[in-house]
CSV table of C-alpha atoms and ligand atoms in Angstrom, one decimal:
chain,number,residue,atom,x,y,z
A,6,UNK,CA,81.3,122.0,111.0
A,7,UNK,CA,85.1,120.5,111.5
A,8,UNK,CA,85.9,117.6,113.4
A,9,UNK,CA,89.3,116.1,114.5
A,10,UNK,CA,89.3,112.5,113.3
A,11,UNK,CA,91.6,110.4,115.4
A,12,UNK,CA,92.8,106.6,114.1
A,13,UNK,CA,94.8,103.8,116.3
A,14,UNK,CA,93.3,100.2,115.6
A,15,UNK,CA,96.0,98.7,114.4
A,16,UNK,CA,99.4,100.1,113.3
A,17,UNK,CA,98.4,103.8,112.1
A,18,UNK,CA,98.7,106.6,114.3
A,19,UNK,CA,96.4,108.8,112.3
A,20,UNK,CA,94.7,112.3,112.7
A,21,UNK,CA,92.6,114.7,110.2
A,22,UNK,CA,90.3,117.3,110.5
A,23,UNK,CA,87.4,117.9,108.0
A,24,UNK,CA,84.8,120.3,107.0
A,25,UNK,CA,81.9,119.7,106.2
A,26,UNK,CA,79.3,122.2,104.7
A,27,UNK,CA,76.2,121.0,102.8
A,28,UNK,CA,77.3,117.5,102.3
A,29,UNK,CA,80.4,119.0,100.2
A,30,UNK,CA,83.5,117.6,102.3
A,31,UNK,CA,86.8,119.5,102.6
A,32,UNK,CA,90.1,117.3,104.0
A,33,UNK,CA,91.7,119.7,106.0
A,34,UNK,CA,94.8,118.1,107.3
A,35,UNK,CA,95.4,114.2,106.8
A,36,UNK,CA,98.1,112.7,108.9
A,37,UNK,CA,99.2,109.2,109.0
A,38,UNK,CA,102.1,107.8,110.9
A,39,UNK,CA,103.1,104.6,109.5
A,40,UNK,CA,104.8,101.7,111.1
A,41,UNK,CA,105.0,99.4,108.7
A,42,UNK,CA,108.9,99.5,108.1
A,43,UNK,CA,109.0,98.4,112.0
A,44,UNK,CA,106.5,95.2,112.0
A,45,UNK,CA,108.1,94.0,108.4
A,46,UNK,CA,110.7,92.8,110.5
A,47,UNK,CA,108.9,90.7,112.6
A,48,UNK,CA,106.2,89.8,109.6
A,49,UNK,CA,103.6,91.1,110.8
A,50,UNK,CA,101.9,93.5,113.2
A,51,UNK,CA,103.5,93.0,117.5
A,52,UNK,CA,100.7,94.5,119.3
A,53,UNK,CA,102.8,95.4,122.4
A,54,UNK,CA,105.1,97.6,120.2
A,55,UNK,CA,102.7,99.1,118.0
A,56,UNK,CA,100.9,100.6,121.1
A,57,UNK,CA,104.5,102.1,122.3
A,58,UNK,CA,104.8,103.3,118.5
A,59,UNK,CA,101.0,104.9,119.0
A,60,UNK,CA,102.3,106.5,122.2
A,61,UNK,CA,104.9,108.2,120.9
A,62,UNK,CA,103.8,108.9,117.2
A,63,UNK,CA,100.7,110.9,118.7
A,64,UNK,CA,102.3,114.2,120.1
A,65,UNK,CA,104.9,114.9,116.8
A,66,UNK,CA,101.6,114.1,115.0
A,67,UNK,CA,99.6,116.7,116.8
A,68,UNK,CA,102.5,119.5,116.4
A,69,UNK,CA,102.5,118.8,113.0
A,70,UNK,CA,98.4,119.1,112.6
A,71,UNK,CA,99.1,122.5,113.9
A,72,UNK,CA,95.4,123.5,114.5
A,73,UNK,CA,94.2,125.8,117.4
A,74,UNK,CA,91.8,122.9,118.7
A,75,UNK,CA,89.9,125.2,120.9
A,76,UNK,CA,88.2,127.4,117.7
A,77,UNK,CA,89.3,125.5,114.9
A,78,UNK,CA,87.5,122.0,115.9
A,79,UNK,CA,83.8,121.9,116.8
A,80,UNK,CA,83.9,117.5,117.8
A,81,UNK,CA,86.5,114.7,117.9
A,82,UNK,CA,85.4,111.5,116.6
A,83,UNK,CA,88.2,108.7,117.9
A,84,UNK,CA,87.6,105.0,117.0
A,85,UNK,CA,87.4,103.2,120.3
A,86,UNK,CA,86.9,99.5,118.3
A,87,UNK,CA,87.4,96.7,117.3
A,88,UNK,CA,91.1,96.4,116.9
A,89,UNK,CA,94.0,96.1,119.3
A,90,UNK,CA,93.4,97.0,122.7
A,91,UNK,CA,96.7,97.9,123.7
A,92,UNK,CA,96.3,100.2,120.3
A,93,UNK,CA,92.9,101.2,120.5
A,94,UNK,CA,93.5,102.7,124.0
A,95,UNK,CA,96.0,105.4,122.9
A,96,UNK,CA,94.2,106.5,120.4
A,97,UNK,CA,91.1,106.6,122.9
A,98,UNK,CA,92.2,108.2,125.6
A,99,UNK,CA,94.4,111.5,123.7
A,100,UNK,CA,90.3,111.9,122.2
A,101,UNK,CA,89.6,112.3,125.9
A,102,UNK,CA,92.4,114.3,127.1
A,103,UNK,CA,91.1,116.8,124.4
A,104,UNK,CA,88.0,116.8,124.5
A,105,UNK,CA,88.5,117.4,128.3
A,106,UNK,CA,90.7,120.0,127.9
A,107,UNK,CA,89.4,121.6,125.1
A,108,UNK,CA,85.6,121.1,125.9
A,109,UNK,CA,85.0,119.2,122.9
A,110,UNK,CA,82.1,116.9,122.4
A,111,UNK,CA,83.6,113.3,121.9
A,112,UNK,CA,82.1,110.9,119.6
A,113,UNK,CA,83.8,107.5,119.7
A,114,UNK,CA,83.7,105.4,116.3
A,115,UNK,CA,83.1,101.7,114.8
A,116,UNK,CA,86.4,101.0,112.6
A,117,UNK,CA,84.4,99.3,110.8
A,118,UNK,CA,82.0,101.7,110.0
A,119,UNK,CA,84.3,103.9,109.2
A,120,UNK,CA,85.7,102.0,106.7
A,121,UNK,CA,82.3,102.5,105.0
A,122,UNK,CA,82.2,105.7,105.5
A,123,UNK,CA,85.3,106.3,103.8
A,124,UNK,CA,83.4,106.6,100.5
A,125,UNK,CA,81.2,109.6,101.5
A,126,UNK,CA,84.4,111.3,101.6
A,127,UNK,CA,85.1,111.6,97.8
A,128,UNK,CA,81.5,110.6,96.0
A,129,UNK,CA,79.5,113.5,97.1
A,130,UNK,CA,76.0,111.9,95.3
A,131,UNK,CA,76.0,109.5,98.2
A,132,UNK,CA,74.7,112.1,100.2
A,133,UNK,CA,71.7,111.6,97.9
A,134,UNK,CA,69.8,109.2,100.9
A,135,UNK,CA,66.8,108.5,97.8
A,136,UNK,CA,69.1,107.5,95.5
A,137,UNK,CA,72.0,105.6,97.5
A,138,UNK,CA,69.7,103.1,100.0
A,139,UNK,CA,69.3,100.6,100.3
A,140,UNK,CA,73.4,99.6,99.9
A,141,UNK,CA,75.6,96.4,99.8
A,142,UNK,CA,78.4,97.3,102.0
A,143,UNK,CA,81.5,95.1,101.7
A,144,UNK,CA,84.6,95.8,104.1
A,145,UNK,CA,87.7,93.8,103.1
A,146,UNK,CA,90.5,94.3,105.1
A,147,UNK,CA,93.3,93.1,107.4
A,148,UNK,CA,90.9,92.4,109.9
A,149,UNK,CA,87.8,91.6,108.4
A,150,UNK,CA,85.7,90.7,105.5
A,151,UNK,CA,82.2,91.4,106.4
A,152,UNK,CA,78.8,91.9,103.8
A,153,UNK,CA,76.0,94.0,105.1
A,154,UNK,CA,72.9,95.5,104.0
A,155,UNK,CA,72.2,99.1,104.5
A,156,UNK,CA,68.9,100.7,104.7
A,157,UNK,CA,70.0,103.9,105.9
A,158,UNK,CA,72.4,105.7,107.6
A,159,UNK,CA,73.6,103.5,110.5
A,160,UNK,CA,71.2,100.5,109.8
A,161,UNK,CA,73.2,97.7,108.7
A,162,UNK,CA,72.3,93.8,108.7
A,163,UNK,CA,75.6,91.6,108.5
A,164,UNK,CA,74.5,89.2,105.4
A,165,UNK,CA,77.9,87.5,105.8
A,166,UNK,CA,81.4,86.9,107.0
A,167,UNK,CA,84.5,84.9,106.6
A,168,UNK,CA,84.3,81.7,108.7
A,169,UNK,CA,88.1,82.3,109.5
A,170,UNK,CA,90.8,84.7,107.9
A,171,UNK,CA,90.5,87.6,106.8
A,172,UNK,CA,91.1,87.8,102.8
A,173,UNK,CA,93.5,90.8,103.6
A,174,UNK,CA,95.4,87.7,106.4
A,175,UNK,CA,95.0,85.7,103.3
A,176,UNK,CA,97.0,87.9,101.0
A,177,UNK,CA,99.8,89.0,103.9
A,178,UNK,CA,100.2,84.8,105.0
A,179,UNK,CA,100.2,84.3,101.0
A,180,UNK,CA,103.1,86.7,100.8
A,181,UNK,CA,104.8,85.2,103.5
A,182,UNK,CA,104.5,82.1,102.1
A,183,UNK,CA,105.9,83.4,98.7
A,184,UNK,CA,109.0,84.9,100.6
A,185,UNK,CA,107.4,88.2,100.2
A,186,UNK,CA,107.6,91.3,102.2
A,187,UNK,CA,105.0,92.7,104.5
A,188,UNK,CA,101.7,94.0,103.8
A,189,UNK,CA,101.9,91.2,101.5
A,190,UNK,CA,98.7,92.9,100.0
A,191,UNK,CA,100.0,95.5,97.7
A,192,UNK,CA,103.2,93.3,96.6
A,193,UNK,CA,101.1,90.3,95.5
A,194,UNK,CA,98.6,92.7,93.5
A,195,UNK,CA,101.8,94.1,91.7
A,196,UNK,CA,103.4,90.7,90.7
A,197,UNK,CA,99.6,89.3,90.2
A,198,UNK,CA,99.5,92.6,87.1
A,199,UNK,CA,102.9,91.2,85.8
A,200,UNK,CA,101.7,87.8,85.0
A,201,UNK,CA,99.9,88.5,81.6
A,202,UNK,CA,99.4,84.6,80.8
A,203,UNK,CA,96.7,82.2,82.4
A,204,UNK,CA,97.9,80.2,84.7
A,205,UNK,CA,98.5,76.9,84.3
A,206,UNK,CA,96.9,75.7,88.0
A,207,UNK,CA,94.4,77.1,89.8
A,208,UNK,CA,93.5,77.2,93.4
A,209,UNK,CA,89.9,76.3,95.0
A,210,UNK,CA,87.3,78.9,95.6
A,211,UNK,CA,86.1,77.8,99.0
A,212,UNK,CA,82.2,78.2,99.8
A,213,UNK,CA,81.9,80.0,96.5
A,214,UNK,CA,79.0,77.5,95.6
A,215,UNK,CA,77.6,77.8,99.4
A,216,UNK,CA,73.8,79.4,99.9
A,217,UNK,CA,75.1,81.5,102.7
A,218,UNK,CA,77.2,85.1,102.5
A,219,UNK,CA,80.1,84.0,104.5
A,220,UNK,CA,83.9,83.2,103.0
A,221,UNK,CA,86.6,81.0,104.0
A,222,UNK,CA,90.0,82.4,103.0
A,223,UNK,CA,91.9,79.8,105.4
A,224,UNK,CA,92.2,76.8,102.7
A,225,UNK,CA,92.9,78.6,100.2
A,226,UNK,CA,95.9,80.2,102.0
A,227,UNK,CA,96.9,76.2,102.7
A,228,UNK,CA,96.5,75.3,99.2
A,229,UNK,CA,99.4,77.8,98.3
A,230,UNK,CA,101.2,76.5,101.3
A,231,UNK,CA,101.0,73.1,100.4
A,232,UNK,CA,101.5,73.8,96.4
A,233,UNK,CA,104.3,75.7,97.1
A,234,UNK,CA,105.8,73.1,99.0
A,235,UNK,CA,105.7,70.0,96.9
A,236,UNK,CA,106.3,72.3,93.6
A,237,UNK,CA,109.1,71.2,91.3
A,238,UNK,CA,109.8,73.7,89.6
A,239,UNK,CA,112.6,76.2,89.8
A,240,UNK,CA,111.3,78.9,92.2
A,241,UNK,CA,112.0,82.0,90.7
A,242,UNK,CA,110.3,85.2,90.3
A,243,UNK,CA,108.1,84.2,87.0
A,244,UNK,CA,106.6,81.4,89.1
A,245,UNK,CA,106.1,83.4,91.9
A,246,UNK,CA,104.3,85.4,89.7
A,247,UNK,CA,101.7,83.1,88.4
A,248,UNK,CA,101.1,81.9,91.8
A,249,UNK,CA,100.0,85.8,92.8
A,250,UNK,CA,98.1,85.6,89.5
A,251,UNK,CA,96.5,82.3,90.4
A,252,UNK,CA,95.6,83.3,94.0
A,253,UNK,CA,94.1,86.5,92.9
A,254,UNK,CA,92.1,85.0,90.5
A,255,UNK,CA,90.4,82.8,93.1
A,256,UNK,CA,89.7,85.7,95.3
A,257,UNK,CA,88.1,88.2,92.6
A,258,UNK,CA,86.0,84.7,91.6
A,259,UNK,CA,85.0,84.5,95.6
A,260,UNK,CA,84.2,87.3,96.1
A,261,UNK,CA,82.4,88.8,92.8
A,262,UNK,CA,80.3,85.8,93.0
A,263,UNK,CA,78.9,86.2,96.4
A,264,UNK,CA,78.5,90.3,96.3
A,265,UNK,CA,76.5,89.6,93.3
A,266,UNK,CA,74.5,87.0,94.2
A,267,UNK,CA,73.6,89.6,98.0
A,268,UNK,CA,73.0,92.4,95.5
A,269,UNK,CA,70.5,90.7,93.2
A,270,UNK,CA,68.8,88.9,96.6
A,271,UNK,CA,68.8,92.4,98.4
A,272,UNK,CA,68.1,94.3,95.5
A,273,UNK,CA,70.3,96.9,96.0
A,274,UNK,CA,70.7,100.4,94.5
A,275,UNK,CA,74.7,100.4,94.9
A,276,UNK,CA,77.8,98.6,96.0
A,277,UNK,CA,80.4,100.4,98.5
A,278,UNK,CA,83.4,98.5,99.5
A,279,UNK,CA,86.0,100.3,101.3
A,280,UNK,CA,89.0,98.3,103.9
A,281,UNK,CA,92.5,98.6,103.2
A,282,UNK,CA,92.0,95.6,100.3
A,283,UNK,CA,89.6,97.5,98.3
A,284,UNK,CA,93.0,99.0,97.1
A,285,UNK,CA,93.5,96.3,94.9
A,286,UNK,CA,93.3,96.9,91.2
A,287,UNK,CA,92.1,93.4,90.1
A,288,UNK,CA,89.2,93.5,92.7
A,289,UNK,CA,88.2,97.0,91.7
A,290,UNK,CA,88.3,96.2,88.2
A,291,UNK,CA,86.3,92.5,88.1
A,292,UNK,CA,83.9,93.8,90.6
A,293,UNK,CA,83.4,96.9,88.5
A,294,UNK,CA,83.0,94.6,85.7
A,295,UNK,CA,80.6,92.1,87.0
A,296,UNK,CA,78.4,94.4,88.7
A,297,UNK,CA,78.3,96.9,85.6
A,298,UNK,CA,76.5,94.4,83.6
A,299,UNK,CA,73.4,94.5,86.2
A,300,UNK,CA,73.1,98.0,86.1
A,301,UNK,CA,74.6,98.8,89.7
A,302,UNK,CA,76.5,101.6,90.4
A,303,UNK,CA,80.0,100.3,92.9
A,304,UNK,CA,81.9,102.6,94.8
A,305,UNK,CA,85.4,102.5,96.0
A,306,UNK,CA,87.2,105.1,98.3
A,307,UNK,CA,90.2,107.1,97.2
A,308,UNK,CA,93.3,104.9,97.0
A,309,UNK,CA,94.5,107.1,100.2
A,310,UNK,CA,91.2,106.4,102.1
A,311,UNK,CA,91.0,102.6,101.4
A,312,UNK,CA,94.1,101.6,104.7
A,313,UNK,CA,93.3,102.8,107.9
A,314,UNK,CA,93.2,106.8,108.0
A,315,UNK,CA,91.8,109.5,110.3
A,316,UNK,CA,89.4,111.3,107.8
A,317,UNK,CA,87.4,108.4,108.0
A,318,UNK,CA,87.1,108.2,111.2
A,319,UNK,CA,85.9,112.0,111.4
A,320,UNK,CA,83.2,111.6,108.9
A,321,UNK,CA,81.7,108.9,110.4
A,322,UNK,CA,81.1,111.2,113.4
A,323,UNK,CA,79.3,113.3,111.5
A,324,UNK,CA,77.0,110.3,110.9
A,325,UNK,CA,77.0,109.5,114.5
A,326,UNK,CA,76.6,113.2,115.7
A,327,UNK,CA,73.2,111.4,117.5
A,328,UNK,CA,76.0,110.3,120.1
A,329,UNK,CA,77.6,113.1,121.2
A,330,UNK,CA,78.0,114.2,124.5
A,331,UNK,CA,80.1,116.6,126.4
A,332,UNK,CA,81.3,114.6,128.8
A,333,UNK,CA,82.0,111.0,127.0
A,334,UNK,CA,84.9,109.8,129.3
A,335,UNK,CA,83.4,106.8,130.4
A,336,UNK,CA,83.9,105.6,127.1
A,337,UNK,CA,86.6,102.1,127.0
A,338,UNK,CA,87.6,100.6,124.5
A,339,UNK,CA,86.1,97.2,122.7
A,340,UNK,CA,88.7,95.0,120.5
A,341,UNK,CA,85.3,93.0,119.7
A,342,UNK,CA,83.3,95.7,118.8
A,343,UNK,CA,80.5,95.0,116.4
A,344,UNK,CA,78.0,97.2,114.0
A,345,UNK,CA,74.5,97.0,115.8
A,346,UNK,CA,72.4,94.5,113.8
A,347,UNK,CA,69.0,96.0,113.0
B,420,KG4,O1,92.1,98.4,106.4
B,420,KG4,P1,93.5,98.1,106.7
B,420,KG4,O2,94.5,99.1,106.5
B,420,KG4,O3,93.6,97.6,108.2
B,420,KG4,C1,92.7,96.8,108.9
B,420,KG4,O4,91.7,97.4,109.4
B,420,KG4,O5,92.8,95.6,108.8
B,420,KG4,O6,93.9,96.8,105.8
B,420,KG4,C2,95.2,96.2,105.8
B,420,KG4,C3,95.2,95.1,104.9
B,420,KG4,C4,96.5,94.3,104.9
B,420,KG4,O7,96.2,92.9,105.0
B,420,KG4,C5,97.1,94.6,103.5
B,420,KG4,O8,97.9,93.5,103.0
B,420,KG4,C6,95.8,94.8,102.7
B,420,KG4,O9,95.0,95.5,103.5
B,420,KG4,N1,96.1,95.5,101.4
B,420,KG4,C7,95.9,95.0,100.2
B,420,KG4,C8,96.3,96.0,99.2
B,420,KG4,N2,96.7,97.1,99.9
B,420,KG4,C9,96.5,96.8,101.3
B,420,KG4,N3,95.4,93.8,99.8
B,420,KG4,C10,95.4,93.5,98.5
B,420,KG4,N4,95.7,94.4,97.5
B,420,KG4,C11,96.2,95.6,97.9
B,420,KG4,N5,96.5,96.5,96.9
B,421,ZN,ZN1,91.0,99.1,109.0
């Protein structure tokens, strides 16, 4: 089976197509039109010019997928939320110009899900269903940072959230902050490596102590602020530096400590986090760490599969092939969409 993945949440135009054939998953073609060199200049994403972006990114896109869509695709999975509207409905409605056109079943996609999903593409044993459920699944990203339990396929019971940012807001506001550029994600991760020391301050961990799942990223994001404000010392890039170091540290503390505590509670087989922040190294490797030492196994996507992409968006179709339908124009698209609770 191959299915046209198509991706426009946010800031990525993206499109792939997939094979799959007994759970062993071929990327055909992976295409992702960036824009981050255009919202760095503005410090962060303009809706109303990333949807122009999405509407012109779209067609080059498709030349270059070069696919014949009538024999070469057999569904199109398109993400139709949450995200930005005015993004989310360019992305939506090419799906439904093809599928239309090309008489294409149309499957429309949870981001969120996706960003799940995104693990099945690389670790094949996950398609083991006895051996995987049930499974803590963490999303960290731009948007969200979100805990669930899964049962099964599709079944997912939202343990926790953040109260307010996002940790991947946190790092980009951090960055911004710092003087850094945007996605400030990546940039403080690589600064955070080059400070080898402790360092000599360290930020709160907000609710890390709290019974509950959720997260607050929000005051610790105003801690920096206000630290970096009053701080005497020369600003250079060594201190900027530790204070990467410093925030990171009370992220990986946050969020190791309440992953572990939802996979002891839940008794969980294994761990997936996937979301454009599961990128980071120090993440992967304390939560790697920390959850080694119970004995459970934690998966991350491929580094290409962890920001928003289209092959995750076509797998996950193949997980939702329940909901496809010929004619699936009535579709619109939800900024606020949410994973049904079970
Ligand atoms: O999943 P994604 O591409 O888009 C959303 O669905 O939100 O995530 C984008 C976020 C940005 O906030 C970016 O700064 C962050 O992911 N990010 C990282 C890293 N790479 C990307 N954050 C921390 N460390 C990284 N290496
Ligand atoms: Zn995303």
């Amino acid at each position: 089976m191959k299915i046209l993945g198509i991706e426009s949440s946010c800031d990525e135009s993206a499109l792939s197509l997939i094979e799959i054939d007994k759970n062993r998953i071929k990327l055909l073609k992976n295409l992702i039109s960036s824009q981050v060199e255009i919202h760095k200049q503005f410090g962060g994403i303009v809706p109303e010019v990333a949807a122009r972006h999405h509407a012109e990114n779209f067609f080059p896109l498709l030349k270059e997928l070069d696919i014949n869509i009538k024999t070469d695709v057999d569904l199109i999975a398109v993400t139709y939320g949450p995200g930005l509207i005015t993004s989310l409905v360019i992305g939506l409605e090419l799906g439904k110009t093809l599928s239309y056109i090309y008489k294409k079943p149309l499957i429309p996609i949870n981001h969120i899900e996706a960003h799940i999903y995104s693990n099945w593409l690389t670790h094949n044993e996950l398609f083991d269903k006895k051996k995987t459920f049930p499974v803590l699944a963490v999303v960290i990203s731009g948007g969200h940072t979100q805990i669930f339990l899964m049962k099964n396929y599709g079944k997912y019971k939202l343990l926790g959230e953040t109260v307010d940012d996002a940790v991947g807001e946190a790092y980009d506001k951090v960055a911004k902050i710092l003087n850094l550029s945007y996605p400030g994600g990546p940039i403080i991760n690589k600064l955070s490596l080059e400070f080898t020391e402790k360092p000599s301050f360290e930020f709160p961990r907000p609710m890390i102590n709290t019974k509950d799942f959720n997260f607050s990223f929000s005051g610790l994001k105003t801690s920096v602020l206000y630290k970096w404000r009053d701080e005497k010392r020369e600003k250079n890039q060594e201190l900027i530096k530790e204070y990467c170091n410093a925030f990171e540290n009370a992220v990986c503390d946050v969020l190791s400590k309440k992953i572990i505590r939802a996979a002891k509670k839940y008794n969980v087989k294994n761990i997936i986090l996937g979301g454009g922040v599961s990128a980071n190294s120090s993440i992967r490797n304390r939560i790697s760490n920390d959850t080694q030492k119970l004995n459970i196994k934690t998966y991350f996507p491929e580094i290409k599969h962890t920001g928003d992409n289209a092959a995750m968006i076509a797998i996950t179709g193949y997980f939702n092939i329940n909901k496809k339908k010929k004619n699936n124009f009535k579709i619109t698209a939800d900024p606020n969409l949410k994973l049904p609770a079970c």
